[in-house]
Tab-separated table of C-alpha atoms in Angstrom:
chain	number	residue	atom	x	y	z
A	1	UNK	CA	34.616	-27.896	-9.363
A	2	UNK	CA	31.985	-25.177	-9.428
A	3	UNK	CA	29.320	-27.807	-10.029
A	4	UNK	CA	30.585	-30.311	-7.512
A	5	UNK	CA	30.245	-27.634	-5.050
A	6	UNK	CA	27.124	-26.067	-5.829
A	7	UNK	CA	24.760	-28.992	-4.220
A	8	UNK	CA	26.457	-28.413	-0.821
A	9	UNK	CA	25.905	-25.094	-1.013
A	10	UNK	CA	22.313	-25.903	-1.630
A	11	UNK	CA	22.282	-28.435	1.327
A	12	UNK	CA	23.119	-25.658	3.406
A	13	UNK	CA	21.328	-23.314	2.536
A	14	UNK	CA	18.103	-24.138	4.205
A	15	UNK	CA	20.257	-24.090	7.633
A	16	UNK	CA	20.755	-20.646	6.939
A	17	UNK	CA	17.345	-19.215	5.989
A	18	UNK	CA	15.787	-21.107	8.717
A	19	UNK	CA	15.684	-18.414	11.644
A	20	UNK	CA	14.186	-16.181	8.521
A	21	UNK	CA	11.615	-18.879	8.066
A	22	UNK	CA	11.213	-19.107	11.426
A	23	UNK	CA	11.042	-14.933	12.098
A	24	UNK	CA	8.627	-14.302	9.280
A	25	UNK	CA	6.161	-16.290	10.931
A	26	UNK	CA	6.049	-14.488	14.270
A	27	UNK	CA	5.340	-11.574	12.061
A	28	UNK	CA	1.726	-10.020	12.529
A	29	UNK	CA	1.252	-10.439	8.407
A	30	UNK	CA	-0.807	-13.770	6.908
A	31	UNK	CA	1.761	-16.562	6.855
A	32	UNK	CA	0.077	-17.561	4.159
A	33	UNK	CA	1.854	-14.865	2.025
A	34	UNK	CA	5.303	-17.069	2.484
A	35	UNK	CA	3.790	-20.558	3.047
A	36	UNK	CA	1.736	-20.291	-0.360
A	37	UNK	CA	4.281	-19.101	-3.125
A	38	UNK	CA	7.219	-21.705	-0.960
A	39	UNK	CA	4.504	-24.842	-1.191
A	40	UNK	CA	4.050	-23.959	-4.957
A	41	UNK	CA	7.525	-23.357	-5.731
A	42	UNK	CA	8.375	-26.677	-3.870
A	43	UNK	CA	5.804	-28.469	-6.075
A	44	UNK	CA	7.465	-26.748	-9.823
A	45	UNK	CA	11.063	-27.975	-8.584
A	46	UNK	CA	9.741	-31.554	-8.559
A	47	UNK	CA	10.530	-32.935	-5.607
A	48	UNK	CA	12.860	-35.906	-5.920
A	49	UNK	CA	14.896	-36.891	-2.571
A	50	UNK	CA	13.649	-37.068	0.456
A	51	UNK	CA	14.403	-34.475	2.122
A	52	UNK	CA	12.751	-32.320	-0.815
A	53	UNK	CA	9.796	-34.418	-0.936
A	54	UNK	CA	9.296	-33.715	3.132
A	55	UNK	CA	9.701	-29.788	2.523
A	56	UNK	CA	7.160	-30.096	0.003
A	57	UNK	CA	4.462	-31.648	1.995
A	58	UNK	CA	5.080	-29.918	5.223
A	59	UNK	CA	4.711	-26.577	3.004
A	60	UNK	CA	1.683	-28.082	1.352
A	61	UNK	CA	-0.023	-28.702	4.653
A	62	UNK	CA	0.805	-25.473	6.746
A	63	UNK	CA	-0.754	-23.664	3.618
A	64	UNK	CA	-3.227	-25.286	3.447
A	65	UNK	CA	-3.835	-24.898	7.405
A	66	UNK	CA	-3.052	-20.906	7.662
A	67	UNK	CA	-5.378	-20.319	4.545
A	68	UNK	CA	-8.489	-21.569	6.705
A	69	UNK	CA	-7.928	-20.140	9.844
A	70	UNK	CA	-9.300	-17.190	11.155
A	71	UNK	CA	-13.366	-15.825	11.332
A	72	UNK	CA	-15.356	-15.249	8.708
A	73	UNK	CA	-15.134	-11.402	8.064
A	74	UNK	CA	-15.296	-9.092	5.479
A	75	UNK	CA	-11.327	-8.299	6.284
A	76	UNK	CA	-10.222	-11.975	6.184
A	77	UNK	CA	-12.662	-13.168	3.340
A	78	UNK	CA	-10.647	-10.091	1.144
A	79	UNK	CA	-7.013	-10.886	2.634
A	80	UNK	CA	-7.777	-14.945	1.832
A	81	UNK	CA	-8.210	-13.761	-1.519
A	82	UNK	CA	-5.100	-11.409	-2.179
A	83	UNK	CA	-3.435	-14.563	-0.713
A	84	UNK	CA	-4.683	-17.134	-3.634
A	85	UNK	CA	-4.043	-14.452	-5.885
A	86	UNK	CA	-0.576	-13.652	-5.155
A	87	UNK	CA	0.446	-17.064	-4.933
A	88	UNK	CA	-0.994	-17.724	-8.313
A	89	UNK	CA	0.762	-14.640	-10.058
A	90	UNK	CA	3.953	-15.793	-8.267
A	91	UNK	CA	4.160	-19.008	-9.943
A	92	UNK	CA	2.779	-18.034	-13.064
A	93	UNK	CA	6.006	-15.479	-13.203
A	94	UNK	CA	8.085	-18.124	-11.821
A	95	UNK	CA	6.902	-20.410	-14.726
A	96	UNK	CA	7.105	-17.954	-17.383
A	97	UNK	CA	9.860	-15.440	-16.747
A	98	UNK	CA	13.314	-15.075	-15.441
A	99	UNK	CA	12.688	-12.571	-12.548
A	100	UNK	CA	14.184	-12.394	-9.227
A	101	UNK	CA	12.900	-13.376	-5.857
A	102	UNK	CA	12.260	-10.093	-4.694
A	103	UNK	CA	11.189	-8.492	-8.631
A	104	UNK	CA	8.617	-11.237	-8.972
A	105	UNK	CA	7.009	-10.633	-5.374
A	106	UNK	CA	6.818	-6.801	-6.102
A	107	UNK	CA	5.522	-7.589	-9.701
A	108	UNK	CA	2.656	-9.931	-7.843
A	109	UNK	CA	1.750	-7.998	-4.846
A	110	UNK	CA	1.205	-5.080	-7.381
A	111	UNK	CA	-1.257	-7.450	-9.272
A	112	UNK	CA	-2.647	-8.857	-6.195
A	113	UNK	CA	-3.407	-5.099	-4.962
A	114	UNK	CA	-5.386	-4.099	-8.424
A	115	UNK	CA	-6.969	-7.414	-8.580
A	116	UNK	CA	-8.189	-7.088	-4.743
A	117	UNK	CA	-9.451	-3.295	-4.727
A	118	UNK	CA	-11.675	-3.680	-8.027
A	119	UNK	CA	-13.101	-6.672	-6.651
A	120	UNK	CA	-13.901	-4.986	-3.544
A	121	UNK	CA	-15.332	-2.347	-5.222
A	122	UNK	CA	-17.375	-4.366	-7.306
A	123	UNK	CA	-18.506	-6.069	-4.854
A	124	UNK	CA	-19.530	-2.609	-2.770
A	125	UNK	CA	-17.352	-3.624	-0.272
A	126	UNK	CA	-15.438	-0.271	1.260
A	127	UNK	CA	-12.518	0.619	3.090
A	128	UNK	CA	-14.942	1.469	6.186
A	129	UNK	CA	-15.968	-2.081	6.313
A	130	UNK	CA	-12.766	-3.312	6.211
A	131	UNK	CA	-11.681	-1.223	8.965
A	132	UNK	CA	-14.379	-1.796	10.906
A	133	UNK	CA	-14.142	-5.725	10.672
A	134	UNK	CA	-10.376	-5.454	10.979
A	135	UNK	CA	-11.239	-3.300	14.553
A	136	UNK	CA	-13.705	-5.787	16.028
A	137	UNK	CA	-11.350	-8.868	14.979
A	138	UNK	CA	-8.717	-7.507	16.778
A	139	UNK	CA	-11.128	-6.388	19.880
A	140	UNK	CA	-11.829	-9.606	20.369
A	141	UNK	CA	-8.383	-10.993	20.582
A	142	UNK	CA	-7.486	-8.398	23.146
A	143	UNK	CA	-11.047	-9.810	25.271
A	144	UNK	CA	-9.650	-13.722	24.458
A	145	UNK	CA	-6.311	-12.498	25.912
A	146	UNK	CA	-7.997	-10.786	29.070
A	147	UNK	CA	-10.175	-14.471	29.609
A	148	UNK	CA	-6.408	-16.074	29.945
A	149	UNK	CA	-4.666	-13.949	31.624
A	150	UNK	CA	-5.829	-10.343	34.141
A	151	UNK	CA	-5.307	-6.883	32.708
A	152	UNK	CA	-4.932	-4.036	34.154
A	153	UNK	CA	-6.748	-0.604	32.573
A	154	UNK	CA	-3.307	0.465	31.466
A	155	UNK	CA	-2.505	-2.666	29.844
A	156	UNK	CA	-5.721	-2.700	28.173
A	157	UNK	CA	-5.539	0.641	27.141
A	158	UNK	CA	-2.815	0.185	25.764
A	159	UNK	CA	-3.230	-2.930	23.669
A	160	UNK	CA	-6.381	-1.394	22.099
A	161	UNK	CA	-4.870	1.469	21.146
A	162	UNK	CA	-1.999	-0.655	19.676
A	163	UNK	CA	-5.148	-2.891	18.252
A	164	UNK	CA	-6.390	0.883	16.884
A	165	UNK	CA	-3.296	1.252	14.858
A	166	UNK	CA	-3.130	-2.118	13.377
A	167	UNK	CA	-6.395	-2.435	12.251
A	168	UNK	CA	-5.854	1.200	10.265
A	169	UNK	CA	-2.020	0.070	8.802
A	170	UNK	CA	-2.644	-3.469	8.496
A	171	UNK	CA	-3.297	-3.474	4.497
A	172	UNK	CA	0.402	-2.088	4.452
A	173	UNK	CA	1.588	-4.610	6.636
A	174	UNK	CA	0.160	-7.628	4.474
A	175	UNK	CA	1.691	-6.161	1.479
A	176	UNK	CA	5.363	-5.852	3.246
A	177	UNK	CA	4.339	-9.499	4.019
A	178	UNK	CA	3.687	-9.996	0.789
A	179	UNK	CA	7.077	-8.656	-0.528
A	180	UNK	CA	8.718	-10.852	2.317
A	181	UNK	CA	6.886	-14.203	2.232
A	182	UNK	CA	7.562	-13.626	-1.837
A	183	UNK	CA	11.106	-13.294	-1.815
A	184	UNK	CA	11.826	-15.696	1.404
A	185	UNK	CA	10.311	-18.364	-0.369
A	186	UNK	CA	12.292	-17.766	-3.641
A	187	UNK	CA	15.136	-18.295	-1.938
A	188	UNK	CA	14.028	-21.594	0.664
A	189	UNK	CA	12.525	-22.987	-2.605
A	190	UNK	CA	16.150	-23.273	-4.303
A	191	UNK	CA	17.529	-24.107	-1.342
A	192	UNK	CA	15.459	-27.056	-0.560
A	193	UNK	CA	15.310	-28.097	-4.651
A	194	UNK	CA	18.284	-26.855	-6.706
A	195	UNK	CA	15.281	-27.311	-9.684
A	196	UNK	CA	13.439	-24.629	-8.348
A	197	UNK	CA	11.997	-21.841	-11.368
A	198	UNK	CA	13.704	-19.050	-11.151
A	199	UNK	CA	17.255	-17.672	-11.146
A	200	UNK	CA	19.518	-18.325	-8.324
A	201	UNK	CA	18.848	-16.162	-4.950
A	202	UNK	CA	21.465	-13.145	-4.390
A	203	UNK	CA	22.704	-12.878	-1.271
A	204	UNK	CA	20.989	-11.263	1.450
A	205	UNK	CA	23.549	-8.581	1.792
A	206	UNK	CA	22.859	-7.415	-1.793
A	207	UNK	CA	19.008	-6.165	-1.828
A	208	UNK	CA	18.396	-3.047	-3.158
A	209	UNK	CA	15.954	-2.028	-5.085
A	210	UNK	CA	15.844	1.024	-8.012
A	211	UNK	CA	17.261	4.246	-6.398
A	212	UNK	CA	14.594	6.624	-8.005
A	213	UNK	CA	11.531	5.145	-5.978
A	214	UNK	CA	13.137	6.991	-3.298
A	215	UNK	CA	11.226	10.196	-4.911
A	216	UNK	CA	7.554	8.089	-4.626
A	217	UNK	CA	8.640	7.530	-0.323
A	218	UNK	CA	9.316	11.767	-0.729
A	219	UNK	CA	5.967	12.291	-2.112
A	220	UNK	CA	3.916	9.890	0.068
A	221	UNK	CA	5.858	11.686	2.705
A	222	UNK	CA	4.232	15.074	1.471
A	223	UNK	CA	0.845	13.880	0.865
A	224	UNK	CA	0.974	12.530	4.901
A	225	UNK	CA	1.364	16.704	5.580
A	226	UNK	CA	-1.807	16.988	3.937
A	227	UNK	CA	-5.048	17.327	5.512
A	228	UNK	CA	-7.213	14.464	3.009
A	229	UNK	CA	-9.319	13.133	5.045
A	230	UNK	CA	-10.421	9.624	5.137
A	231	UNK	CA	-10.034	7.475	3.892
A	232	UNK	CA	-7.073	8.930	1.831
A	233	UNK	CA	-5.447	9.889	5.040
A	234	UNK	CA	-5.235	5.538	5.925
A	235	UNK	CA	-4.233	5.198	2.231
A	236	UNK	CA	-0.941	7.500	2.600
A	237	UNK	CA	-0.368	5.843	6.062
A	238	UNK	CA	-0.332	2.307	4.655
A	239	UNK	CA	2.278	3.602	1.671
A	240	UNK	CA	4.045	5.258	4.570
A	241	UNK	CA	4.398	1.584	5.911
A	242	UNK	CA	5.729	0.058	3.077
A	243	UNK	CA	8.291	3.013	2.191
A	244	UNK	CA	9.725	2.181	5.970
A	245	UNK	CA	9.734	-1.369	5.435
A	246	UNK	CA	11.319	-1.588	2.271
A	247	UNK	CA	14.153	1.451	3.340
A	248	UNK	CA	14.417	-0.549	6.979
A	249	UNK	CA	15.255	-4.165	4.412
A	250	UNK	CA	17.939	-2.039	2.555
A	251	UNK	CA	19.518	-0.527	5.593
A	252	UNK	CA	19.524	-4.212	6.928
A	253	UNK	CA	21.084	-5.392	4.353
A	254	UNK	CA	23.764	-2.949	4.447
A	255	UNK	CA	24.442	-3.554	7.986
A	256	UNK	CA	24.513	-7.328	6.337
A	257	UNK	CA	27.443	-6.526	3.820
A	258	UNK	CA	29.579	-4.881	6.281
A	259	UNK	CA	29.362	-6.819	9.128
A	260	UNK	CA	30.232	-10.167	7.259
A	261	UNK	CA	33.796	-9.366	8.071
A	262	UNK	CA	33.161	-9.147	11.707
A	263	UNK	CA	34.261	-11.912	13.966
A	264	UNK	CA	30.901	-14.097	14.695
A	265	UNK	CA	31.362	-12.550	18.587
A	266	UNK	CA	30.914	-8.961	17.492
A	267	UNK	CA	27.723	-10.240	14.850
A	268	UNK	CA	26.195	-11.509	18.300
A	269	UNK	CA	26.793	-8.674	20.109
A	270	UNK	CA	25.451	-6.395	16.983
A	271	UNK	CA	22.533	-8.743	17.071
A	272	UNK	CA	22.062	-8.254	20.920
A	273	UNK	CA	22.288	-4.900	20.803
A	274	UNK	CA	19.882	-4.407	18.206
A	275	UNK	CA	17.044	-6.223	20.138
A	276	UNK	CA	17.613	-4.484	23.450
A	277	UNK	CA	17.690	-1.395	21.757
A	278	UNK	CA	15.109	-1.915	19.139
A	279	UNK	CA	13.340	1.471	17.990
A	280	UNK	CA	16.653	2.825	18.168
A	281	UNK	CA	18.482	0.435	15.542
A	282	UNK	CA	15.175	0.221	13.169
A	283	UNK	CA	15.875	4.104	13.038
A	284	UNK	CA	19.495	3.205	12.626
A	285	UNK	CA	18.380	0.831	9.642
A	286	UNK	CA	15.870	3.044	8.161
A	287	UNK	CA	18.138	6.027	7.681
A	288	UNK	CA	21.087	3.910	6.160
A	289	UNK	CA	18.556	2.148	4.237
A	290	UNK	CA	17.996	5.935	3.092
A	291	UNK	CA	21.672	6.804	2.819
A	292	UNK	CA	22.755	4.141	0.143
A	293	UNK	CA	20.402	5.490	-2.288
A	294	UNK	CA	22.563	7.885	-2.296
A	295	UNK	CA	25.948	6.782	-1.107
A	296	UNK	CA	26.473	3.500	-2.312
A	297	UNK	CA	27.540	2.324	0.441
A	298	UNK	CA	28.213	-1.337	-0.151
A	299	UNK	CA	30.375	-0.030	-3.068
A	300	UNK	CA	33.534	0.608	-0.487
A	301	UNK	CA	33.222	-2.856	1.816
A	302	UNK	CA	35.163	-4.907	-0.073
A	303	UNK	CA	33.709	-8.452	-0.404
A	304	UNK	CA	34.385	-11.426	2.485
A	305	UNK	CA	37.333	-13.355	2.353
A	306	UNK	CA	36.981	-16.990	-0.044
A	307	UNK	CA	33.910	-15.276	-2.225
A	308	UNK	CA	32.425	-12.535	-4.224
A	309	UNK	CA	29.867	-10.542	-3.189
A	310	UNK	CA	27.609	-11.813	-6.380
């Protein structure tokens, strides 16, 4: 019976990871970091029915699409590279070992980061002309927004200093895309194609990741009390970024587990809540991301009624 009922599991599935798909790619990270590693993944499950075969061309397209678009800068010329080379290391791990979703995008982006910053360096290319490319790209969105619509000076101030920050923390933010768009499509590529490479996705209410990396999140937190200079200073701000992401996914995930024995009206008024009162629940996620490294805290919700928690 377990095999009869696995395929409608899978024809669910994408249902369910939809508003993910769909969230990811209002993110301000290159949705090429999901669309990429999910087109490739598609193409390794051979495509059979369909509905498989539609997934796998619509993936192969929007790929193909995000990959191209944008000006030619230093910034994107570097970032459209880190994307060919993490989709590349994804499937090559996908091919050749037996790694999670979430292992094998951690095991890439690490690859994709070394391959990246010895290129750039070999190519003389620096941090300052990153930045700097990264700061006049985003400049002149801000001016294309002001042609559409009036801004006031507040307004503007505001969105360049906002522009100011992501142009400094933006590496951080393409590798949490990275780690994201990895994973996601692990799991959309075996829901789509039950042929997919790869072990089985765990449910979303299970990620964790190895308690003792909490210690490199303490250190990076230490370094940021240092006075380095640049361009170390941006370097412990991006790790900074990726510490909160990662901690924020965990405490998400917790909040996951236990409410999965709500009643669906009190997950939509959890949900609600959460986006009226945004910084305050990403706080609330961040420190009980924080908390089950050391509490466990999954360990006492007992699993949801008619399954396991595996």
């Amino acid at each position: 019976s377990a095999s009869r009922a696995a395929p409608a599991v899978g024809r669910r599935a994408p249902r369910g990871r939809l508003p993910a798909l769909v969230a990811y790619l209002f993110l301000p990270v290159p949705p090429v970091l999901l669309l990429g590693p999910l087109a490739g993944l598609l193409v390794l499950a051979r495509p059979r029915t369909l509905r498989s075969r539609a997934w796998t061309l619509a993936a192969l397209a929007a790929a193909v699409y995000t990959f191209g678009i944008g000006p030619d800068t230093v910034a994107q010329d570097l970032f459209r590279a880190a994307a060919a080379v993490f989709t590349g290391v994804v499937l090559a791990l996908a091919v050749t070992t037996g790694l999670s979703g979430f292992r094998r995008a951690a095991l890439a982006a690490g690859v994709t980061v070394a391959v990246v910053v010895a290129g750039a360096a070999g190519l003389g290319i620096t941090w300052l002309d990153v930045h700097t490319a990264l700061a006049i790209q985003l400049r002149q969105a801000i001016d294309a927004v002001g042609t559409l619509t009036e801004l006031g000076a507040a307004q503007r101030t505001r969105l360049e200093v906002a522009a100011g920050w992501m142009a400094r923390l933006y590496p951080g933010l393409a590798l949490l895309g990275a780690l994201a768009g990895g994973t996601l499509a692990h799991a959309l590529a075996h829901a789509v194609g039950p042929d997919a490479p790869g072990p089985s996705p765990a449910p979303a209410g299970d990620f964790r990741f190895n308690d003792h990396l909490v210690w490199g999140a303490v250190a990076t937190l230490g370094a940021a009390l240092l006075p380095l200079g640049a361009p170390w200073d941006d370097l412990v701000a991006n790790l900074l970024v990726v510490w909160a992401g990662l901690y924020l996914a965990r405490g998400i995930a917790v909040t996951w587990r236990m409410a999965s024995r709500w009643p669906t009206g009190l997950r939509v008024a959890l949900f609600l809540s959460a986006v009226l009162l945004l910084p305050y629940a990403v706080g609330a996620g961040l420190v009980l991301g924080l908390a089950d490294t050391w509490l466990d805290i999954r360990r006492t919700v007992a699993p949801p009624p008619g399954g396991t928690t595996e």
